Amino acid sequence: MASNEGLFGRLSGRTDNRLPESTDPQLHTHAGIQLMLDHQGYVTDIHGLQRYGLARSSGDGAPRLLLSYMVPGSTLALEGVPADWVGHSLDLDFQCAGLRVVHTRGWVQPQGDGWLLQLLDISDLRLGSQQASNRERCTQLTLGLSEQLRRCSTVRLPEVMHEALRSVAQHGRVPCMALAVRDEAQSGWYMHSAYHAFDAPELWTLEQNLGSLLEPFNGPAPQRVERDGNPRLNDLFGNADGVLVPYSDQQGLCAWLMLGFYPASLHGPQMSDSDWLQVCAALAGPLVGRLREQQHLQQSERTEALQGFLGAGWWEWSATSECLQLAPQLAANLTPTADLLPLTLEAWLALFHPADRDELRGRFNELLEHGKALSLFARVHQPQSTQPAQWYRIQGQAQGIGTRRRIVGFMLDVSDIKNQQQQIAAAHARLDNLIASSPAVIYVQRYAEGALLPVFFSDSLKPLLGWTLEECTSTALIEWIHPDDREQYFERTRQLLREGSARSRYRLRDRRGDYHWLLDEAKLLRDDLGLPVEVVGLWLDITEATEAAERVKSSEERYRILVEDSPAMICRYLPDLTLTFGNQPLASYLECTTGQLPGINLSSWLSSEQREAFVQRIEGLTPESPVSSAEISLQLPGREYAWWVWSDRGIFDEQGNLLEVQAVGRDNTELRRSQQQLTHSAKMATLGEMATGLAHEINQPLNVMRMAIVNVLKRLSNGDVQIDYLQDKLTRIDGQVQRAARVVDHLRVFGRRSEIEQKVFNPALALEGTLALLGEGLRGKGVKLRSEGLACDVQVRGHADQLEQVLINLMVNARDALMSKREADRDFEPWIALSIESDAQNVHLRVDDNAGGIDPRLLERIFEPFFTTKPIGLGTGLGLSVSYGIIDNMGGRLSVSNTGHGARFSVELPVVEVQV
Ligand code: ADP
């Protein structure tokens, strides 16, 4: 090697241990070393170009034995004296200055008196073979490591890699060594493995992120890192010399072997660049392969997991076997048993719903024959399943050509999406239908520079308002709004833009010109930047509700006014008689304000008997007959007794429980007080009525008697009075006197005061009395009396004369009605029918006429005092009222009804058991 020659050249200038110089100038130019030896092996002379620099092992004393020049170990080749060495090839190592050794090979031959040892420098050869064996060892080492890296388990890979780096570093005497690999996922570099000799600084750490630091380096050869090079790289190499050895494969540069603290002086003798490339390839090659394999594995695991999650999987059709392969997960989902696999085309198609099967078959055939990509949705056939349909998206395509042609595809479970789509579609349809059939319109108004332009109305617009979308411009809309409501509409728009939502009511004209009350609920939608985009709103037709509410409001108002202004006392109270409301007249009566009324208990004004009766009456109210009336007597502190005519109406809940009572009352005290007098004056009035009848009744007998007396007196003056004649006339006069006496007797009875104690009597007697009093007069007016069989054998309690007065009243009323009818119709034949009937409990006396009856609207009122239809001065309106009172007093009932001919007044009186 050239460097060795240089070494000897440099050493030649040194003065110490100098070899004896030859005197033969020719010998100096010979190659190698020529040593002249005497017979004992002492060096006598030295020649040759390489003689310089040889050093002796011991001092400077001569003569110098050959052995003293040599490296101690190499002397073993020499034994004895030069004569013994003849014919042997001698390999001798000489010590040179600086501990260098020169390897030589030579032989001895006699020369003159001594021996010539001719040596040739074989250092080159030795180095070459050393390097070869070194390389051999290195190759062996790296092959072994490479194999280990290839075979070890994934878990041990980092450990094995580290061990490999250690072996190589020690072999190549490199203090720090690391392997950086490209992170394919993140396209940067990181330190996969690092080794540092125990006395070397820790330059690198595991997993150290190198980023793009190594990017600028490329090329196939190792790169030297020199101290004054790239500062960042120097930093990485601890500002010391180093080497970067690249590894590339078909995917390009993918690893760097980094040698740290590896000075340039060490480069070469042990390991050449190509050795390092080889080492790097042996380590990085399997590592990168394993890492890729790992990545691939993870990738496929991820894909598989993803397919599992998505319910997706591949399928492949083999044209040769005419079978379809499915991804395992997919097959497990679709086919109940694994023995069906691989599937025939028919078996595969049979997995799908008949409704989708033909389309799938058709598409599949198109793919097979024409290579047209397949893509469709199909349901799985689940005949008896109640589960929602399982939908797959099936895609497939042809790949490759000729013999390498494959049909592959995937299936993706899209049940969720499909079922949701169907549900959404159904919900949409329902919603559309609902909107179309409801009194609501959904609208959208687009925002344009502060204005809202109608762009959409739901189909319900036409049925509801008759307008079409085209007609609904913003100007038209404002025009259709009721002039009184336009301000509301503008305010609604302003509020909408200001606050994002608005709710308003206004009237809108429809196509026919009618106004609809609309409830408008609108919301402003904004974009990501918060700028208004459009308004979505709803019109609800509330015409009916609004009008009904207004009606209720005005009727409530009317009702309130009615109650407030009513002269009657109106109140509401709870079942425990606590007032909850009372109107002004009630408050005035009680001398307080309306506000003080609620909370007062009605019972505080009632005597205990009155209260008991009142509560009993209220308890008797039912949802079926919720109304009851009575005359109640009140004791108001510091005041006289008051009589109120009181009418209650119960309000019930759904279960029939009484919630509250509404009552109307009228002060009846005055009326009540005058009742007694009224009864009396009524009697007097009736007496007046009867006067005519009485006069007639008494005049009749008087006339008969007068005529009889005149006739007797005439006979007496003529003197022809016969005793028979006289007897006859006197008997007749007596009859008439009795008749008059009877009438007078009745008059006496009629005049009795009613206070005297009630008596038991036969009601038939009262009928008879009445007929005796009125019968003649009626007949005289042409009224026919039907009164056959008026006998009766039961008794009633009361005053016979009062019952008689009642019957007289009834008959006088009947007569008046008959007379006024006959005034209109001369041919009219009036009649009055009297009857009496009895059962175990009651006796019924009836007065019927044929005067046409009473107007049904007046039926309820005729018993009221002062109610009369007769002309002023003629009727008092007291007859029936008084009669009612009398019958009531007797414990009976006076009622009226219309028959086919006229009115029927019925007197019902309780029968009294007579003790014998
Ligand atoms: P008055 O006879 O003074 O009018 P009443 O109390 O006796 O008072 O009668 C009240 C009213 O009842 C009468 O004005 C009459 O209109 C009606 N009325 C009574 N009896 C009959 C009847 N038999 N037919 C038709 N109307 C009758």
mmCIF file of N, CA and C in Angstrom, residues 712-798:
data_model
loop_
_atom_site.group_PDB
_atom_site.id
_atom_site.type_symbol
_atom_site.label_atom_id
_atom_site.label_comp_id
_atom_site.label_asym_id
_atom_site.label_seq_id
_atom_site.Cartn_x
_atom_site.Cartn_y
_atom_site.Cartn_z
ATOM 1 N N VAL A 712 -203.421 36.046 46.348
ATOM 2 C CA VAL A 712 -204.239 35.685 47.512
ATOM 3 C C VAL A 712 -205.054 36.896 47.923
ATOM 4 N N LEU A 713 -204.383 38.072 47.979
ATOM 5 C CA LEU A 713 -205.084 39.288 48.390
ATOM 6 C C LEU A 713 -206.225 39.578 47.418
ATOM 7 N N LYS A 714 -205.985 39.354 46.074
ATOM 8 C CA LYS A 714 -207.061 39.573 45.070
ATOM 9 C C LYS A 714 -208.247 38.681 45.357
ATOM 10 N N ARG A 715 -207.983 37.387 45.631
ATOM 11 C CA ARG A 715 -209.068 36.443 45.914
ATOM 12 C C ARG A 715 -209.807 36.861 47.183
ATOM 13 N N LEU A 716 -209.001 37.297 48.211
ATOM 14 C CA LEU A 716 -209.625 37.675 49.480
ATOM 15 C C LEU A 716 -210.580 38.852 49.263
ATOM 16 N N SER A 717 -210.166 39.882 48.431
ATOM 17 C CA SER A 717 -211.052 41.034 48.197
ATOM 18 C C SER A 717 -212.285 40.636 47.396
ATOM 19 N N ASN A 718 -212.169 39.581 46.558
ATOM 20 C CA ASN A 718 -213.324 39.085 45.804
ATOM 21 C C ASN A 718 -214.177 38.171 46.674
ATOM 22 N N GLY A 719 -213.610 37.726 47.788
ATOM 23 C CA GLY A 719 -214.353 36.895 48.717
ATOM 24 C C GLY A 719 -214.428 35.434 48.331
ATOM 25 N N ASP A 720 -213.741 35.040 47.274
ATOM 26 C CA ASP A 720 -213.871 33.623 46.910
ATOM 27 C C ASP A 720 -212.603 32.844 47.264
ATOM 28 N N VAL A 721 -212.198 33.058 48.516
ATOM 29 C CA VAL A 721 -210.976 32.322 48.909
ATOM 30 C C VAL A 721 -211.346 30.932 49.380
ATOM 31 N N GLN A 722 -210.716 30.023 48.666
ATOM 32 C CA GLN A 722 -210.938 28.653 49.095
ATOM 33 C C GLN A 722 -209.724 28.245 49.924
ATOM 34 N N ILE A 723 -210.036 27.365 50.834
ATOM 35 C CA ILE A 723 -208.995 27.005 51.783
ATOM 36 C C ILE A 723 -207.815 26.282 51.089
ATOM 37 N N ASP A 724 -208.163 25.470 50.048
ATOM 38 C CA ASP A 724 -207.108 24.725 49.318
ATOM 39 C C ASP A 724 -206.144 25.681 48.594
ATOM 40 N N TYR A 725 -206.830 26.658 47.953
ATOM 41 C CA TYR A 725 -206.032 27.650 47.208
ATOM 42 C C TYR A 725 -205.083 28.362 48.147
ATOM 43 N N LEU A 726 -205.635 28.792 49.322
ATOM 44 C CA LEU A 726 -204.828 29.528 50.283
ATOM 45 C C LEU A 726 -203.648 28.674 50.774
ATOM 46 N N GLN A 727 -203.977 27.434 51.068
ATOM 47 C CA GLN A 727 -202.935 26.505 51.538
ATOM 48 C C GLN A 727 -201.804 26.360 50.518
ATOM 49 N N ASP A 728 -202.246 26.212 49.272
ATOM 50 C CA ASP A 728 -201.268 26.033 48.184
ATOM 51 C C ASP A 728 -200.331 27.231 48.087
ATOM 52 N N LYS A 729 -200.963 28.450 48.131
ATOM 53 C CA LYS A 729 -200.147 29.644 47.976
ATOM 54 C C LYS A 729 -199.205 29.811 49.156
ATOM 55 N N LEU A 730 -199.670 29.569 50.356
ATOM 56 C CA LEU A 730 -198.830 29.759 51.543
ATOM 57 C C LEU A 730 -197.654 28.764 51.524
ATOM 58 N N THR A 731 -197.934 27.535 51.085
ATOM 59 C CA THR A 731 -196.872 26.532 50.982
ATOM 60 C C THR A 731 -195.797 27.004 50.003
ATOM 61 N N ARG A 732 -196.317 27.576 48.902
ATOM 62 C CA ARG A 732 -195.383 28.094 47.888
ATOM 63 C C ARG A 732 -194.536 29.226 48.459
ATOM 64 N N ILE A 733 -195.205 30.145 49.211
ATOM 65 C CA ILE A 733 -194.462 31.256 49.810
ATOM 66 C C ILE A 733 -193.428 30.704 50.789
ATOM 67 N N ASP A 734 -193.778 29.719 51.552
ATOM 68 C CA ASP A 734 -192.859 29.136 52.518
ATOM 69 C C ASP A 734 -191.626 28.559 51.810
ATOM 70 N N GLY A 735 -191.900 27.889 50.686
ATOM 71 C CA GLY A 735 -190.770 27.317 49.890
ATOM 72 C C GLY A 735 -189.769 28.405 49.483
ATOM 73 N N GLN A 736 -190.374 29.545 49.047
ATOM 74 C CA GLN A 736 -189.504 30.614 48.569
ATOM 75 C C GLN A 736 -188.745 31.234 49.734
ATOM 76 N N VAL A 737 -189.430 31.338 50.913
ATOM 77 C CA VAL A 737 -188.757 31.901 52.098
ATOM 78 C C VAL A 737 -187.562 31.010 52.458
ATOM 79 N N GLN A 738 -187.767 29.697 52.389
ATOM 80 C CA GLN A 738 -186.654 28.772 52.715
ATOM 81 C C GLN A 738 -185.474 28.930 51.746
ATOM 82 N N ARG A 739 -185.898 29.097 50.478
ATOM 83 C CA ARG A 739 -184.826 29.251 49.468
ATOM 84 C C ARG A 739 -184.004 30.487 49.762
ATOM 85 N N ALA A 740 -184.687 31.629 50.099
ATOM 86 C CA ALA A 740 -183.974 32.875 50.391
ATOM 87 C C ALA A 740 -183.113 32.709 51.632
ATOM 88 N N ALA A 741 -183.662 31.988 52.609
ATOM 89 C CA ALA A 741 -182.920 31.788 53.854
ATOM 90 C C ALA A 741 -181.605 31.042 53.582
ATOM 91 N N ARG A 742 -181.706 30.076 52.619
ATOM 92 C CA ARG A 742 -180.501 29.295 52.299
ATOM 93 C C ARG A 742 -179.407 30.198 51.721
ATOM 94 N N VAL A 743 -179.856 31.083 50.866
ATOM 95 C CA VAL A 743 -178.893 32.017 50.260
ATOM 96 C C VAL A 743 -178.278 32.884 51.339
ATOM 97 N N VAL A 744 -179.130 33.379 52.206
ATOM 98 C CA VAL A 744 -178.631 34.239 53.286
ATOM 99 C C VAL A 744 -177.673 33.443 54.170
ATOM 100 N N ASP A 745 -178.027 32.178 54.388
ATOM 101 C CA ASP A 745 -177.188 31.304 55.197
ATOM 102 C C ASP A 745 -175.781 31.220 54.605
ATOM 103 N N HIS A 746 -175.751 31.049 53.249
ATOM 104 C CA HIS A 746 -174.455 31.001 52.570
ATOM 105 C C HIS A 746 -173.668 32.267 52.756
ATOM 106 N N LEU A 747 -174.419 33.367 52.689
ATOM 107 C CA LEU A 747 -173.759 34.657 52.845
ATOM 108 C C LEU A 747 -173.083 34.751 54.200
ATOM 109 N N ARG A 748 -173.825 34.174 55.205
ATOM 110 C CA ARG A 748 -173.281 34.224 56.545
ATOM 111 C C ARG A 748 -171.985 33.411 56.624
ATOM 112 N N VAL A 749 -172.083 32.221 56.022
ATOM 113 C CA VAL A 749 -170.892 31.357 56.014
ATOM 114 C C VAL A 749 -169.730 32.079 55.343
ATOM 115 N N PHE A 750 -170.004 32.746 54.247
ATOM 116 C CA PHE A 750 -168.973 33.421 53.467
ATOM 117 C C PHE A 750 -168.306 34.531 54.277
ATOM 118 N N GLY A 751 -169.069 35.093 55.174
ATOM 119 C CA GLY A 751 -168.541 36.225 55.925
ATOM 120 C C GLY A 751 -167.722 35.847 57.124
ATOM 121 N N ARG A 752 -167.620 34.523 57.438
ATOM 122 C CA ARG A 752 -166.814 34.133 58.605
ATOM 123 C C ARG A 752 -165.342 34.478 58.456
ATOM 124 N N ARG A 753 -164.723 34.736 59.583
ATOM 125 C CA ARG A 753 -163.275 35.006 59.526
ATOM 126 C C ARG A 753 -162.521 33.676 59.419
ATOM 127 N N SER A 754 -161.458 33.684 58.676
ATOM 128 C CA SER A 754 -160.749 32.427 58.418
ATOM 129 C C SER A 754 -159.861 32.004 59.570
ATOM 130 N N GLU A 755 -159.694 32.895 60.545
ATOM 131 C CA GLU A 755 -158.797 32.534 61.637
ATOM 132 C C GLU A 755 -159.375 31.414 62.492
ATOM 133 N N ILE A 756 -160.733 31.333 62.489
ATOM 134 C CA ILE A 756 -161.307 30.331 63.388
ATOM 135 C C ILE A 756 -160.829 28.938 62.989
ATOM 136 N N GLU A 757 -160.832 28.065 63.921
ATOM 137 C CA GLU A 757 -160.196 26.759 63.768
ATOM 138 C C GLU A 757 -160.751 25.969 62.579
ATOM 139 N N GLN A 758 -159.889 25.303 61.915
ATOM 140 C CA GLN A 758 -160.286 24.518 60.749
ATOM 141 C C GLN A 758 -161.165 23.357 61.194
ATOM 142 N N LYS A 759 -162.054 22.954 60.302
ATOM 143 C CA LYS A 759 -162.975 21.871 60.636
ATOM 144 C C LYS A 759 -162.912 20.829 59.540
ATOM 145 N N VAL A 760 -163.365 19.639 59.906
ATOM 146 C CA VAL A 760 -163.440 18.578 58.910
ATOM 147 C C VAL A 760 -164.792 18.686 58.231
ATOM 148 N N PHE A 761 -164.833 18.648 56.907
ATOM 149 C CA PHE A 761 -166.114 18.747 56.206
ATOM 150 C C PHE A 761 -166.037 18.006 54.875
ATOM 151 N N ASN A 762 -167.202 17.773 54.315
ATOM 152 C CA ASN A 762 -167.286 17.078 53.031
ATOM 153 C C ASN A 762 -167.185 18.111 51.913
ATOM 154 N N PRO A 763 -166.193 18.000 51.031
ATOM 155 C CA PRO A 763 -166.008 19.019 49.995
ATOM 156 C C PRO A 763 -167.205 19.124 49.046
ATOM 157 N N ALA A 764 -167.996 18.073 48.982
ATOM 158 C CA ALA A 764 -169.155 18.130 48.081
ATOM 159 C C ALA A 764 -170.120 19.213 48.510
ATOM 160 N N LEU A 765 -170.126 19.460 49.832
ATOM 161 C CA LEU A 765 -171.036 20.499 50.344
ATOM 162 C C LEU A 765 -170.640 21.865 49.782
ATOM 163 N N ALA A 766 -169.317 22.117 49.694
ATOM 164 C CA ALA A 766 -168.851 23.400 49.157
ATOM 165 C C ALA A 766 -169.278 23.551 47.707
ATOM 166 N N LEU A 767 -169.216 22.433 46.956
ATOM 167 C CA LEU A 767 -169.648 22.470 45.555
ATOM 168 C C LEU A 767 -171.121 22.823 45.460
ATOM 169 N N GLU A 768 -171.864 22.102 46.325
ATOM 170 C CA GLU A 768 -173.310 22.371 46.316
ATOM 171 C C GLU A 768 -173.588 23.835 46.610
ATOM 172 N N GLY A 769 -172.926 24.363 47.673
ATOM 173 C CA GLY A 769 -173.086 25.763 48.083
ATOM 174 C C GLY A 769 -172.802 26.701 46.934
ATOM 175 N N THR A 770 -171.709 26.442 46.203
ATOM 176 C CA THR A 770 -171.309 27.302 45.099
ATOM 177 C C THR A 770 -172.377 27.301 44.010
ATOM 178 N N LEU A 771 -172.835 26.077 43.734
ATOM 179 C CA LEU A 771 -173.847 25.966 42.675
ATOM 180 C C LEU A 771 -175.102 26.721 43.079
ATOM 181 N N ALA A 772 -175.440 26.592 44.413
ATOM 182 C CA ALA A 772 -176.648 27.278 44.895
ATOM 183 C C ALA A 772 -176.490 28.774 44.713
ATOM 184 N N LEU A 773 -175.239 29.243 44.900
ATOM 185 C CA LEU A 773 -175.002 30.672 44.833
ATOM 186 C C LEU A 773 -174.973 31.191 43.386
ATOM 187 N N LEU A 774 -174.287 30.433 42.512
ATOM 188 C CA LEU A 774 -174.056 30.941 41.160
ATOM 189 C C LEU A 774 -174.903 30.286 40.077
ATOM 190 N N GLY A 775 -175.449 29.096 40.437
ATOM 191 C CA GLY A 775 -176.103 28.278 39.402
ATOM 192 C C GLY A 775 -177.135 29.059 38.596
ATOM 193 N N GLU A 776 -178.046 29.722 39.295
ATOM 194 C CA GLU A 776 -179.125 30.415 38.591
ATOM 195 C C GLU A 776 -178.575 31.496 37.677
ATOM 196 N N GLY A 777 -177.670 32.289 38.240
ATOM 197 C CA GLY A 777 -177.083 33.409 37.470
ATOM 198 C C GLY A 777 -176.439 32.902 36.192
ATOM 199 N N LEU A 778 -175.684 31.791 36.262
ATOM 200 C CA LEU A 778 -175.002 31.242 35.091
ATOM 201 C C LEU A 778 -175.995 30.794 34.049
ATOM 202 N N ARG A 779 -176.963 30.047 34.541
ATOM 203 C CA ARG A 779 -177.969 29.555 33.593
ATOM 204 C C ARG A 779 -178.645 30.720 32.909
ATOM 205 N N GLY A 780 -178.909 31.790 33.738
ATOM 206 C CA GLY A 780 -179.541 32.994 33.178
ATOM 207 C C GLY A 780 -178.709 33.595 32.052
ATOM 208 N N LYS A 781 -177.380 33.436 32.122
ATOM 209 C CA LYS A 781 -176.507 33.990 31.060
ATOM 210 C C LYS A 781 -176.302 32.995 29.927
ATOM 211 N N GLY A 782 -177.095 31.885 30.004
ATOM 212 C CA GLY A 782 -177.022 30.919 28.899
ATOM 213 C C GLY A 782 -175.879 29.935 29.046
ATOM 214 N N VAL A 783 -175.245 29.870 30.218
ATOM 215 C CA VAL A 783 -174.155 28.915 30.391
ATOM 216 C C VAL A 783 -174.721 27.610 30.911
ATOM 217 N N LYS A 784 -174.378 26.542 30.226
ATOM 218 C CA LYS A 784 -174.890 25.235 30.617
ATOM 219 C C LYS A 784 -173.996 24.675 31.716
ATOM 220 N N LEU A 785 -174.609 24.169 32.785
ATOM 221 C CA LEU A 785 -173.813 23.612 33.884
ATOM 222 C C LEU A 785 -173.820 22.105 33.829
ATOM 223 N N ARG A 786 -172.656 21.488 33.741
ATOM 224 C CA ARG A 786 -172.601 20.029 33.764
ATOM 225 C C ARG A 786 -172.075 19.657 35.146
ATOM 226 N N SER A 787 -173.001 19.096 35.924
ATOM 227 C CA SER A 787 -172.575 18.842 37.291
ATOM 228 C C SER A 787 -173.265 17.611 37.854
ATOM 229 N N GLU A 788 -173.290 16.513 37.037
ATOM 230 C CA GLU A 788 -173.969 15.314 37.498
ATOM 231 C C GLU A 788 -173.112 14.588 38.519
ATOM 232 N N GLY A 789 -173.803 13.980 39.478
ATOM 233 C CA GLY A 789 -173.141 13.107 40.458
ATOM 234 C C GLY A 789 -172.062 13.782 41.235
ATOM 235 N N LEU A 790 -172.409 14.799 41.959
ATOM 236 C CA LEU A 790 -171.383 15.506 42.695
ATOM 237 C C LEU A 790 -171.244 14.974 44.120
ATOM 238 N N ALA A 791 -171.631 13.704 44.328
ATOM 239 C CA ALA A 791 -171.557 13.148 45.682
ATOM 240 C C ALA A 791 -170.146 12.681 45.986
ATOM 241 N N CYS A 792 -169.870 12.665 47.257
ATOM 242 C CA CYS A 792 -168.526 12.257 47.666
ATOM 243 C C CYS A 792 -168.614 11.928 49.140
ATOM 244 N N ASP A 793 -167.884 10.863 49.580
ATOM 245 C CA ASP A 793 -168.048 10.499 50.988
ATOM 246 C C ASP A 793 -166.740 10.621 51.768
ATOM 247 N N VAL A 794 -165.843 11.476 51.305
ATOM 248 C CA VAL A 794 -164.609 11.681 52.072
ATOM 249 C C VAL A 794 -164.636 13.058 52.709
ATOM 250 N N GLN A 795 -163.738 13.254 53.681
ATOM 251 C CA GLN A 795 -163.693 14.505 54.413
ATOM 252 C C GLN A 795 -162.361 15.208 54.171
ATOM 253 N N VAL A 796 -162.416 16.535 54.221
ATOM 254 C CA VAL A 796 -161.175 17.306 54.157
ATOM 255 C C VAL A 796 -161.174 18.265 55.336
ATOM 256 N N ARG A 797 -159.927 18.844 55.623
ATOM 257 C CA ARG A 797 -159.864 19.758 56.758
ATOM 258 C C ARG A 797 -159.672 21.180 56.252
ATOM 259 N N GLY A 798 -160.454 22.133 56.866
ATOM 260 C CA GLY A 798 -160.325 23.538 56.484
ATOM 261 C C GLY A 798 -161.627 24.260 56.772
#
